[in-house]
Short mmCIF file of C-alpha atoms in Angstrom, two decimals:
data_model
loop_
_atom_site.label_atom_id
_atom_site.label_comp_id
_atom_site.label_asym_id
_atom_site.label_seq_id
_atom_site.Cartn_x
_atom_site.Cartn_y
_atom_site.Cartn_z
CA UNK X 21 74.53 258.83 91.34
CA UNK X 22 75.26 255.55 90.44
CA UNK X 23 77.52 253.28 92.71
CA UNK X 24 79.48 249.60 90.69
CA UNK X 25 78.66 247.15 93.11
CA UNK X 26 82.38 246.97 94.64
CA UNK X 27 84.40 244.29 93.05
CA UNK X 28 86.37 241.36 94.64
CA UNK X 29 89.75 242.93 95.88
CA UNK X 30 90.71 241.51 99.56
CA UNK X 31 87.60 240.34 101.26
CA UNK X 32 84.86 241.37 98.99
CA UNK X 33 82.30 243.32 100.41
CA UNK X 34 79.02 244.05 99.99
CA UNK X 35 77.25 247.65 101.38
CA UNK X 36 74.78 246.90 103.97
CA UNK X 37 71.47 247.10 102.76
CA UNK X 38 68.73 248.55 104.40
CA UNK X 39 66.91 245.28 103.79
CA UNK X 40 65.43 243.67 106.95
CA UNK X 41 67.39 240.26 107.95
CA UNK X 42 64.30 238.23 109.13
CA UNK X 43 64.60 235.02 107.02
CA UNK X 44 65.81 232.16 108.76
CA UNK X 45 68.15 229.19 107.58
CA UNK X 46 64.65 227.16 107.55
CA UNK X 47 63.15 229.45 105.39
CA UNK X 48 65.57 229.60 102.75
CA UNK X 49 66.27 225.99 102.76
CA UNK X 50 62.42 225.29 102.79
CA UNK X 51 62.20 227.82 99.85
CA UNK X 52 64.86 226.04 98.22
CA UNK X 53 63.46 222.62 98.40
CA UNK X 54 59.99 224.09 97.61
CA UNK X 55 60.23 227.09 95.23
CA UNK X 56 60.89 225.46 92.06
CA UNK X 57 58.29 222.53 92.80
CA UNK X 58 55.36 223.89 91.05
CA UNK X 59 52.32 222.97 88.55
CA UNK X 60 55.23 222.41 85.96
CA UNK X 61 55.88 219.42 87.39
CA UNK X 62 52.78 218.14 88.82
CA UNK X 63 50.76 218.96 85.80
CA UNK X 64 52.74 220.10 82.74
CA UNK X 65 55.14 216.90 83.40
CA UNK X 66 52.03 215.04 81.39
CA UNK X 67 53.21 216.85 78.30
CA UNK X 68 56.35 215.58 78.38
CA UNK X 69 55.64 211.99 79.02
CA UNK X 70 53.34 211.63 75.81
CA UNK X 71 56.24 213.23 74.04
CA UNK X 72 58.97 211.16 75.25
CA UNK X 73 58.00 208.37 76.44
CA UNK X 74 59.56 206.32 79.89
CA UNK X 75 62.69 208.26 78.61
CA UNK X 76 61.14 211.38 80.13
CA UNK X 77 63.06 210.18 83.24
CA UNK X 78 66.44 211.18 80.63
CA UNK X 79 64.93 214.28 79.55
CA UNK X 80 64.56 215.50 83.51
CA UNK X 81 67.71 214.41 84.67
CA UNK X 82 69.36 216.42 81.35
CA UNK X 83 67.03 219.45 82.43
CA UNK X 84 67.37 219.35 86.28
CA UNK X 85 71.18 218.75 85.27
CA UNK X 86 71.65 222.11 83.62
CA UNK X 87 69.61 223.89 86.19
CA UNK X 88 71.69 222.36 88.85
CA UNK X 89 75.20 223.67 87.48
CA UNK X 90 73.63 226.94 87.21
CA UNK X 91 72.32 227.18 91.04
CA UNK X 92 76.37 225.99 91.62
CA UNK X 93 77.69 228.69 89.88
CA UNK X 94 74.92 231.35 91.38
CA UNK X 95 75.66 229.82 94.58
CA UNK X 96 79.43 230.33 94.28
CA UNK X 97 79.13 234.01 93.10
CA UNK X 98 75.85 234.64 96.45
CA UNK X 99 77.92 233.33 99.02
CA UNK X 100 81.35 235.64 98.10
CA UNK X 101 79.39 238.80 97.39
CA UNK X 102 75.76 238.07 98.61
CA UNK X 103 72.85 241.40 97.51
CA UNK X 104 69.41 241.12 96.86
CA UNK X 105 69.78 241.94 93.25
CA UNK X 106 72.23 238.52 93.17
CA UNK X 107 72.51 237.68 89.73
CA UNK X 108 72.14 240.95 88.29
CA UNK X 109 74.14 242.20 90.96
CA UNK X 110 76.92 239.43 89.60
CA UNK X 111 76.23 240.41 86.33
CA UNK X 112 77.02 244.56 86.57
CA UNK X 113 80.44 243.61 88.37
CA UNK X 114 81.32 240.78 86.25
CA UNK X 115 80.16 242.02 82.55
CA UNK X 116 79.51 245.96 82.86
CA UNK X 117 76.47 248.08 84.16
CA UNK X 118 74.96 247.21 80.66
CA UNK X 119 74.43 243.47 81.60
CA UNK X 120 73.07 243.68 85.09
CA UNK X 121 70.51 246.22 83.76
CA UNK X 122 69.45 243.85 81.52
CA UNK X 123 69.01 240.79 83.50
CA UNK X 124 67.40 242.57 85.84
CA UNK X 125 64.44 244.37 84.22
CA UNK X 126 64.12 240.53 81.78
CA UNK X 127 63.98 238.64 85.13
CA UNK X 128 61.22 241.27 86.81
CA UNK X 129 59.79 241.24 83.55
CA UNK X 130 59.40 237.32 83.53
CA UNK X 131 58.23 237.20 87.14
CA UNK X 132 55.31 240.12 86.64
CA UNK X 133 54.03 238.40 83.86
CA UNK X 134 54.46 234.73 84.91
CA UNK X 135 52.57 235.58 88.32
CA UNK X 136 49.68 236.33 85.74
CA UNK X 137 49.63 233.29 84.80
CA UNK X 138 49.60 231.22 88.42
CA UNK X 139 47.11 234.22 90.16
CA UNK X 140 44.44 232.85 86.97
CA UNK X 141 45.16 229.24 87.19
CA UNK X 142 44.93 229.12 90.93
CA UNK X 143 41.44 231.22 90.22
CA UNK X 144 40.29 228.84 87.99
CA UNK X 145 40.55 226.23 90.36
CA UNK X 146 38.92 227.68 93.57
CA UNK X 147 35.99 228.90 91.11
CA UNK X 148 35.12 225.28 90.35
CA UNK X 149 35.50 224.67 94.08
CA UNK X 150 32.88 227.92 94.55
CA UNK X 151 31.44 228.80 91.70
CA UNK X 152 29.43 231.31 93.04
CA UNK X 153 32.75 233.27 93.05
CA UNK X 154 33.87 234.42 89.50
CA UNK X 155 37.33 233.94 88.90
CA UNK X 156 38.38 237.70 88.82
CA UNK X 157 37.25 237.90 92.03
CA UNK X 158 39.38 235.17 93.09
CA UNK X 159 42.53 236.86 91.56
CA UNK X 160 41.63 239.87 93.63
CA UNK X 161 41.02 238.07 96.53
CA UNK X 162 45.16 236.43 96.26
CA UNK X 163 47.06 239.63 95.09
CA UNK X 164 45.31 241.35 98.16
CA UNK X 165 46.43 238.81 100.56
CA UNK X 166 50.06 238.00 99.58
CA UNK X 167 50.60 241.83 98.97
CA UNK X 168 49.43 242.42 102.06
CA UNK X 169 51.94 239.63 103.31
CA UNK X 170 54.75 241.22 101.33
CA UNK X 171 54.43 244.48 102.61
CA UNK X 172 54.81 243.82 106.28
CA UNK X 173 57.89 242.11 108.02
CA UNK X 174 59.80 240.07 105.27
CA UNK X 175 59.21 237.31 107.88
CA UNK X 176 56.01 236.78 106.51
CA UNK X 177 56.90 235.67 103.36
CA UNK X 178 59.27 233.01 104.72
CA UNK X 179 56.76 231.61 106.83
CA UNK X 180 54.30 231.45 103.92
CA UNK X 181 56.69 229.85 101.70
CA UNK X 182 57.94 227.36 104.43
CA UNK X 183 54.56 225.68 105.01
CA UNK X 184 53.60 225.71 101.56
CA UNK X 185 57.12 224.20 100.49
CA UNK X 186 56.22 221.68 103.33
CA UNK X 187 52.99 220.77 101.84
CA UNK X 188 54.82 220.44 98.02
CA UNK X 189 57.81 218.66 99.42
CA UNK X 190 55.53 216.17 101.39
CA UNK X 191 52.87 215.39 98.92
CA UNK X 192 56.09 214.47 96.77
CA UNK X 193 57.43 212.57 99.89
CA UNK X 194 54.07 210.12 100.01
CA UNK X 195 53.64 209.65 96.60
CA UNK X 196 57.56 208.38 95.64
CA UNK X 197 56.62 206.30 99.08
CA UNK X 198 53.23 205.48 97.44
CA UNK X 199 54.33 204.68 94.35
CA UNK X 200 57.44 202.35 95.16
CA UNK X 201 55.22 200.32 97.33
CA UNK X 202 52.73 199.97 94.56
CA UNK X 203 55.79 198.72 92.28
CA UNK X 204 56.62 196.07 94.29
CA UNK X 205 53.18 194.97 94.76
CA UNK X 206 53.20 195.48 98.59
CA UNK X 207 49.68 197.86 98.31
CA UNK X 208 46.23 196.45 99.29
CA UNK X 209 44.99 194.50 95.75
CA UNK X 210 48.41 195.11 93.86
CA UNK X 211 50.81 193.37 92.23
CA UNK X 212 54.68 193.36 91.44
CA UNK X 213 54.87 195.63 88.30
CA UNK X 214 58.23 194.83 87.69
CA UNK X 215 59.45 196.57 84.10
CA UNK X 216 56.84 195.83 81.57
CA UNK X 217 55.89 199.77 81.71
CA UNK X 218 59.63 200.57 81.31
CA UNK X 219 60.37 198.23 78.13
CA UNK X 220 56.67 197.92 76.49
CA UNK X 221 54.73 200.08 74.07
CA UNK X 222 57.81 200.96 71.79
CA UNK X 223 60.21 200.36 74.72
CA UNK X 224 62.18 202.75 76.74
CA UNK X 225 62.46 205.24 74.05
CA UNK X 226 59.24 205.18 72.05
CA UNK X 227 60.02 208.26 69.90
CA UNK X 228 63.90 207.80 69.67
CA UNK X 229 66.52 210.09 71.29
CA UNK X 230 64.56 213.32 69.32
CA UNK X 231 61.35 212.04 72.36
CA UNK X 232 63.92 213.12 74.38
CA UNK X 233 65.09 216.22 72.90
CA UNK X 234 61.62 217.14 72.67
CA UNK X 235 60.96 216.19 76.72
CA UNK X 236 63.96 218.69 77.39
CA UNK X 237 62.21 221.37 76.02
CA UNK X 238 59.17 220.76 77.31
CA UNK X 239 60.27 220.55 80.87
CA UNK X 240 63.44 222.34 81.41
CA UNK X 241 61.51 225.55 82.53
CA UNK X 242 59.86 223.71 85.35
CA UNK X 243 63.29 224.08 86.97
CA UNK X 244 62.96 228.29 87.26
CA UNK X 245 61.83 229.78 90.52
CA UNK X 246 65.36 227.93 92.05
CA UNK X 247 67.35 231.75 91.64
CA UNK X 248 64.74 233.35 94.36
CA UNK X 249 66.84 231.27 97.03
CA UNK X 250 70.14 233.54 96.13
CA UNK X 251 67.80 237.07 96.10
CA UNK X 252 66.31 236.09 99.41
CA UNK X 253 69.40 235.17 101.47
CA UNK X 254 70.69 238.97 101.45
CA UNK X 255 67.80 238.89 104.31
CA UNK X 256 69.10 236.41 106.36
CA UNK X 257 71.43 237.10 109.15
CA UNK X 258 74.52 235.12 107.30
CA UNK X 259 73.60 235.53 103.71
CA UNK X 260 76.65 233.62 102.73
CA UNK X 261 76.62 230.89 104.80
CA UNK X 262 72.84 230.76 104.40
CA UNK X 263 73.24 230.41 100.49
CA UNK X 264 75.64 227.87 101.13
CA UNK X 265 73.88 225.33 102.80
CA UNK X 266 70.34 226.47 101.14
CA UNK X 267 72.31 225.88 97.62
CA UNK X 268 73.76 222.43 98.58
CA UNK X 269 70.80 221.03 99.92
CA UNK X 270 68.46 222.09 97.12
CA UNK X 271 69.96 221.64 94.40
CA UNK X 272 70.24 217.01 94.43
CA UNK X 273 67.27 217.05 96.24
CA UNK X 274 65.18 218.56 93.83
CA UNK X 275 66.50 216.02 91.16
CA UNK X 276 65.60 213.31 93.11
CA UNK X 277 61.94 214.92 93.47
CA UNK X 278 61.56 215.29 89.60
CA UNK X 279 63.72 212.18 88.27
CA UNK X 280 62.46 210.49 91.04
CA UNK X 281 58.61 211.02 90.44
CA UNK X 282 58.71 210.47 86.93
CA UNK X 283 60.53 207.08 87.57
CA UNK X 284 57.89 206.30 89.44
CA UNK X 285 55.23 207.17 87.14
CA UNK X 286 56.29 205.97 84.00
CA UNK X 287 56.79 201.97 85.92
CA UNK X 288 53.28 202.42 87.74
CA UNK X 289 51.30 202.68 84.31
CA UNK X 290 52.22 202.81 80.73
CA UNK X 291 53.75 206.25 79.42
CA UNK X 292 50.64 205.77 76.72
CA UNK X 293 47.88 206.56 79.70
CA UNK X 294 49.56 210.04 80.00
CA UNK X 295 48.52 212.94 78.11
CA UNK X 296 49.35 216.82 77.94
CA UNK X 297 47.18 218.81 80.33
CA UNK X 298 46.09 216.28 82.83
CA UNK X 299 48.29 214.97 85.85
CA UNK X 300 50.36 212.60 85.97
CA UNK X 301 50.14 212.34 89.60
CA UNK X 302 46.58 211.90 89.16
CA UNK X 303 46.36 208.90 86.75
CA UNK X 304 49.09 207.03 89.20
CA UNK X 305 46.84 207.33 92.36
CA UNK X 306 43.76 207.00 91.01
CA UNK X 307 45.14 203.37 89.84
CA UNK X 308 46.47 202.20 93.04
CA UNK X 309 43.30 203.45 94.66
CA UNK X 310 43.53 206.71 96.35
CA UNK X 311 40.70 207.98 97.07
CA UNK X 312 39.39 211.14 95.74
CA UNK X 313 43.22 211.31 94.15
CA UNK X 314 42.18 214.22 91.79
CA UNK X 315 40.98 216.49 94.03
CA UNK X 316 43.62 215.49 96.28
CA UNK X 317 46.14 216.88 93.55
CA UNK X 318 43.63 219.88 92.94
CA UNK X 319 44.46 220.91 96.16
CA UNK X 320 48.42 220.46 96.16
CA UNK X 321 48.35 222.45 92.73
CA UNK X 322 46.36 224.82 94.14
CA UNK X 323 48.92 225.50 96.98
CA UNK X 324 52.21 224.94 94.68
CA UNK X 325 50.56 228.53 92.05
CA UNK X 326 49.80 230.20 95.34
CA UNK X 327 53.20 229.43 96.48
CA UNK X 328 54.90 230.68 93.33
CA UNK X 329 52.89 233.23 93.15
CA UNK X 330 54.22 234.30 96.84
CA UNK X 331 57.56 233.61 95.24
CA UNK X 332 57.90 235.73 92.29
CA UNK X 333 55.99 238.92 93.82
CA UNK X 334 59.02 238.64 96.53
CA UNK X 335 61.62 238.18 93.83
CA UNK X 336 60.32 240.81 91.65
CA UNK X 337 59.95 243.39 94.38
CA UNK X 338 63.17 242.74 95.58
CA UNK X 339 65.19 242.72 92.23
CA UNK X 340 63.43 246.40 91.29
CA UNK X 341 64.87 247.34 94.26
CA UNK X 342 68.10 246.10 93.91
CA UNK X 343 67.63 247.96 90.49
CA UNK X 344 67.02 251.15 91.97
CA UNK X 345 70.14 251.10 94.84
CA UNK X 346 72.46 251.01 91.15
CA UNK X 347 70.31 253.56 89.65
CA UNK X 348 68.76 251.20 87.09
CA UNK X 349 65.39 251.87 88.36
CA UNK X 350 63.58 255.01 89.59
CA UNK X 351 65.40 256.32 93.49
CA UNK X 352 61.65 256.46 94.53
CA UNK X 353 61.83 252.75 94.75
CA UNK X 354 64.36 252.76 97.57
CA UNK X 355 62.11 254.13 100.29
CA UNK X 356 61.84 251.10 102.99
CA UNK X 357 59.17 251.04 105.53
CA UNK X 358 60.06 251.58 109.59
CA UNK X 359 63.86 253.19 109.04
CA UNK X 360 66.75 251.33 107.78
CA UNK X 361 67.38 248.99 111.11
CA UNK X 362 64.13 249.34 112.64
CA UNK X 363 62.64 245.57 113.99
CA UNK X 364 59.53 245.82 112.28
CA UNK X 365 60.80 247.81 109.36
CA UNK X 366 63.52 247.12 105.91
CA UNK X 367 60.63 246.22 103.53
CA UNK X 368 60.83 248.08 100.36
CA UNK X 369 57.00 248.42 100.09
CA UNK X 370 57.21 250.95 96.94
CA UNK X 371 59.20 248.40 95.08
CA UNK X 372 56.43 245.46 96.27
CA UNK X 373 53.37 247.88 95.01
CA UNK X 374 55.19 248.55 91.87
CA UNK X 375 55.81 244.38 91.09
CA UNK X 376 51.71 244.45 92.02
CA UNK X 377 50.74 246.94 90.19
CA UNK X 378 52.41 245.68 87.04
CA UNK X 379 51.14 242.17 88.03
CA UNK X 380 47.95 243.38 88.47
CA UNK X 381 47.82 245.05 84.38
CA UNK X 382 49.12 241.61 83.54
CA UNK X 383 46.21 239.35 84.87
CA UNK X 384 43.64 241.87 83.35
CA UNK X 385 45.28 241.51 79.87
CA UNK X 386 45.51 237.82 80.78
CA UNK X 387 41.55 237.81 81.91
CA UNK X 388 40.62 240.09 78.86
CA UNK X 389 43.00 238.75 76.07
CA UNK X 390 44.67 235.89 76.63
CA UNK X 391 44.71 234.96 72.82
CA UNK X 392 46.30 237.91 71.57
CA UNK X 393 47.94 240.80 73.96
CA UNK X 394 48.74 238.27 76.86
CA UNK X 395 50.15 235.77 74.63
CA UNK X 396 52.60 238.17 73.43
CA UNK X 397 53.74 239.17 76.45
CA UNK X 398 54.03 235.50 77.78
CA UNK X 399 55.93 234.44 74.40
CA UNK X 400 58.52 237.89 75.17
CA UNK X 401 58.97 236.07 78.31
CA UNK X 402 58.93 232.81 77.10
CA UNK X 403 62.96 232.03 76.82
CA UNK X 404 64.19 235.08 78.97
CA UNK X 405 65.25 232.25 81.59
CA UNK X 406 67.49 230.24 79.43
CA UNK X 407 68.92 233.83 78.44
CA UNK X 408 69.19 234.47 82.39
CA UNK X 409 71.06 231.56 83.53
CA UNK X 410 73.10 232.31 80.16
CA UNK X 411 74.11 235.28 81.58
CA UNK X 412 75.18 233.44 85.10
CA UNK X 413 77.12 231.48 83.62
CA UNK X 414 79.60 234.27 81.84
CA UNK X 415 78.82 236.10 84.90
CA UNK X 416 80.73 233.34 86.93
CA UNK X 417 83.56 232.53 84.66
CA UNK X 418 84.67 236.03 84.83
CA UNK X 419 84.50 236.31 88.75
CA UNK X 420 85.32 232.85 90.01
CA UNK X 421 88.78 233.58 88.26
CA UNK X 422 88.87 237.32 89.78
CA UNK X 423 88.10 235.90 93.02
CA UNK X 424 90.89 233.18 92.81
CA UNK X 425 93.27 236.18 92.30
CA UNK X 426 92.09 238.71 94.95
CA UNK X 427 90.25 236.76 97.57
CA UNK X 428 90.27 233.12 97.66
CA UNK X 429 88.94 232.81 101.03
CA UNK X 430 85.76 234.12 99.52
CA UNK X 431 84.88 231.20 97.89
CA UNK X 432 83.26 229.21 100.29
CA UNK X 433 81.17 227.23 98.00
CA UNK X 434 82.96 226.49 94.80
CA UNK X 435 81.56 225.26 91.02
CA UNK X 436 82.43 221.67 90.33
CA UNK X 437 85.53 221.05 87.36
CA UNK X 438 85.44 224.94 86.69
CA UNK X 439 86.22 226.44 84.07
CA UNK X 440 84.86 222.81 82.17
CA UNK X 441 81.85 222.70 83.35
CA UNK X 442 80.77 225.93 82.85
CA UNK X 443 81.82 225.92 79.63
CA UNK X 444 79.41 222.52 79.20
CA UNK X 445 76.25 224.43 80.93
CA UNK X 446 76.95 227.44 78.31
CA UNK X 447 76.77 225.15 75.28
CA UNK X 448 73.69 223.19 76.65
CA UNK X 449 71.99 226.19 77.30
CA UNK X 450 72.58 227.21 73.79
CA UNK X 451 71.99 224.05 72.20
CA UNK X 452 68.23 224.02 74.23
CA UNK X 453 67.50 227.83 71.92
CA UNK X 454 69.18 226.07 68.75
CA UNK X 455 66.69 223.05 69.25
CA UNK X 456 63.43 225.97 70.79
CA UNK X 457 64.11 227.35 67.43
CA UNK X 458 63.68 224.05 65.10
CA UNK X 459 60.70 222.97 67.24
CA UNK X 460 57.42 224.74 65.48
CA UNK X 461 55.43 225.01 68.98
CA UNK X 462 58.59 226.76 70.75
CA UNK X 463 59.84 229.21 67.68
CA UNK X 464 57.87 231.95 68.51
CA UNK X 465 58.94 231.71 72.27
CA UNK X 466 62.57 232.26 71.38
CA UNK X 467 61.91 235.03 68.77
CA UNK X 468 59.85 236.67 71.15
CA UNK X 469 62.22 236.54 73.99
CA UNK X 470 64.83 237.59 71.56
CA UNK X 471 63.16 240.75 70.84
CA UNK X 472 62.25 241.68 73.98
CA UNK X 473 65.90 241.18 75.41
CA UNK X 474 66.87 243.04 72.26
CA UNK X 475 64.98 245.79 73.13
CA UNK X 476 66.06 245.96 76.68
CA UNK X 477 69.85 245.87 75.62
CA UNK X 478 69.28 248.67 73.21
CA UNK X 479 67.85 250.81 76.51
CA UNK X 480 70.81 249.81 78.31
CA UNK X 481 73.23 250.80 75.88
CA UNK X 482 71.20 253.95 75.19
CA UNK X 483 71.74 254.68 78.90
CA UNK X 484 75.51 254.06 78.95
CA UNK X 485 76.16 255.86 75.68
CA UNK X 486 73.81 259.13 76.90
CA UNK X 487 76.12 259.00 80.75
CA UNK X 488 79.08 259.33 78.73
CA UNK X 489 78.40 262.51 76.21
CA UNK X 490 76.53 263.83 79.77
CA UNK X 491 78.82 263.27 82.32
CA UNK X 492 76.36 265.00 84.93
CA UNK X 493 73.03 262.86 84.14
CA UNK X 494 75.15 260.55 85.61
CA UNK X 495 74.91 262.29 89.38
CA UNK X 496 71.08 262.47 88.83
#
């Protein structure tokens, strides 16, 4: 039968899950500072620099803006009613069974299909490091391991992600220390740069403010992965104070990693030196004279896909399951390994070999058709964030102001100027699928994503509509 997640009324509560709690406040934090840091930035930031220009530094700060109020308001909602299913959790009490079955199956959805695309790339790149190994077998080769990983003690997983968030956070760490250095000319056979990069070729906004409208589309999805923090901290001993600090200590620091590195990019060289599909990071160190700078980078993008990767099989296994407890997803799903409070036990291991076994069908299509049937699938997927943290956001304004009435005390981390700024996240995340839909590269990301959310509300409603004429198909 299918139990509503209990809304706020006193204390809010949330039914103990039989979820083991073996992620410490390191972990999360480390997964919070790490998670979202990923090839996006370290590679696909190129694109946006040819586009825009030294203003990329606006276009991040707009981005990383917008996926900072978001965290806030996800923050807010985790830390009063903490579950692994979080947002979709939020969703279901806040909007109606309807929504958090939708935002649920779009976000596994988007994670099952995404870790396609990080299992190949990461392939790629240890082929041309052994070429004797093909690629596929690569792919095999990770899926086995961080399955493997996810199926025993959820400790694991925290541990992997905290020294690969290490790595990410450091390599970030020496090059903004790198790269200010070389600005002021204190590096071996420098000089002071000063801002001729800045102001030259065009000027600070080559292509005009629509450079910078372009940047924001180009780079605003490099700020996803940051909602895993909320879904993991239902395994930590606190969940809400956990989510608290993890929240507050992510969310500025990561802006100061993206704004930051570009900042430091765009004044080491000139934004023309960039292009799409090489890095950034690359071009700055090979000038000041790191050596061996590229495969330096190879290395640190290798770890950042085999972090995400990590990442999004947790997130996906764990929102099926969260799925399941409502009766959104098969009751099969539910079954947890070692008993409900054993010490080596709580992992949902069907739930982890169902997110790999749809993972696995997705880097097949992506090794056999990545023109035509993968494509589609990674265009259906393409926008489902923005349509995610859409749904936070109207998610939040209707509990924030349910939890101000029932159970203040709840709200231990609040959103910033609510109900304003809420509002202003809202618009800017429909003003981003105004502009994906003028831009001729983005379009068929947006229609894509449209129809496949379409589709998935149409199931939902189905569902609801089907409970009602059948009262007992409910109790099944």
């Amino acid at each position: 039968m299918h139990e509503a997640p209990p809304t706020p009324s006193g204390a809010p509560t949330t039914p103990a899950e039989p979820l083991q709690h073996g992620l410490k406040q390191r972990h999360l934090t480390m997964l919070g500072l790490g998670g979202v840091i990923g090839a996006g930035l370290f590679v696909g930031s190129g694109a946006g620099i040819a586009v825009a220009g030294p203003a990329i530094v606006v276009s991040y700060l707009i981005a990383g803006t917008l996926a900072m109020l978001v965290m806030r308001m996800l923050g807010e909602m985790s830390a009063a009613m903490p579950a692994s299913g979080s947002f979709s959790v939020h969703a279901e009490r806040a909007l109606g069974r309807w929504a958090g079955f939708s935002v649920g199956w779009l976000y596994w959805f988007l994670l099952v299909v995404v870790l396609a695309v990080e299992a190949t790339a990461a392939a790629q790149i240890a082929h041309g490091w052994v070429p004797a190994v093909e690629p596929w077998a690569w792919v095999l080769l990770f899926m086995v391991v961080f399955t493997a990983a996810n199926l025993t003690a959820v400790k694991n997983f925290g541990e992997f992600e905290f020294w690969f968030a290490s790595l990410k956070v450091g390599a970030i760490v020496v090059f903004l220390g790198l790269g200010v250095l070389a600005v002021l000319g204190r590096l071996p056979d420098t000089d002071p740069v000063g801002m001729t990069n800045l102001t030259g070729q065009g000027g600070f906004l080559p292509n005009g403010w629509g450079g910078v409208v372009s940047g924001v589309l180009t780079v605003v999805f490099a700020f996803g992965g940051l909602e895993v923090v909320t879904i993991a901290a239902a395994e930590t001993d606190d969940p809400a104070r956990a989510v608290g600090r993890a929240v507050r200590s992510a969310v500025v620091r990561i802006l100061f990693f993206y704004v930051g590195s570009m900042l430091v990019i765009v004044t080491v060289l000139p934004w023309t030196a960039q292009q799409a599909g090489l890095s950034p990071y690359v071009k700055v160190l090979d000038s000041i004279g790191v050596p061996s700078a590229a495969q330096i980078m190879n290395i640190v993008v290798f770890v950042a896909l085999l972090s995400a990767l990590n990442a999004n099989l947790y997130g996906s296994s764990r929102m099926v399951f969260s799925l399941a407890e409502r009766g959104e997803a098969p009751r099969g799903l539910l079954k947890v390994s070692g008993g409900p409070r054993g010490k080596a036990g709580g992992v949902p291991r069907r739930a982890v070999l169902a997110s790999v076994a749809f993972g696995f069908v997705s880097v097949l299509l992506n090794l056999l058709w990545p023109d035509t049937v993968f494509l589609y699938m990674l265009n259906s997927v393409g926008a489902v964030l923005l349509f995610v943290w859409a749904l936070i956001a109207a998610s939040q304004l209707r509990l924030r102001a349910r939890l101000e009435q029932e159970a203040p005390g709840a709200l231990a981390l609040r959103m910033w100027w609510f109900p304003y700024l809420t509002w202003l996240t809202l618009a800017g995340l429909f003003g981003v699928l105004v502009l994906m839909l003028t831009d001729d590269a983005a379009r068929p990301q947006v229609l894509w994503s449209a129809g496949a959310t379409a589709l998935v509300l149409l199931v939902a409603v189905g569902r609801q509509w089907r409970e009602r004429g059948n009262p007992a198909s409910a109790d099944r």
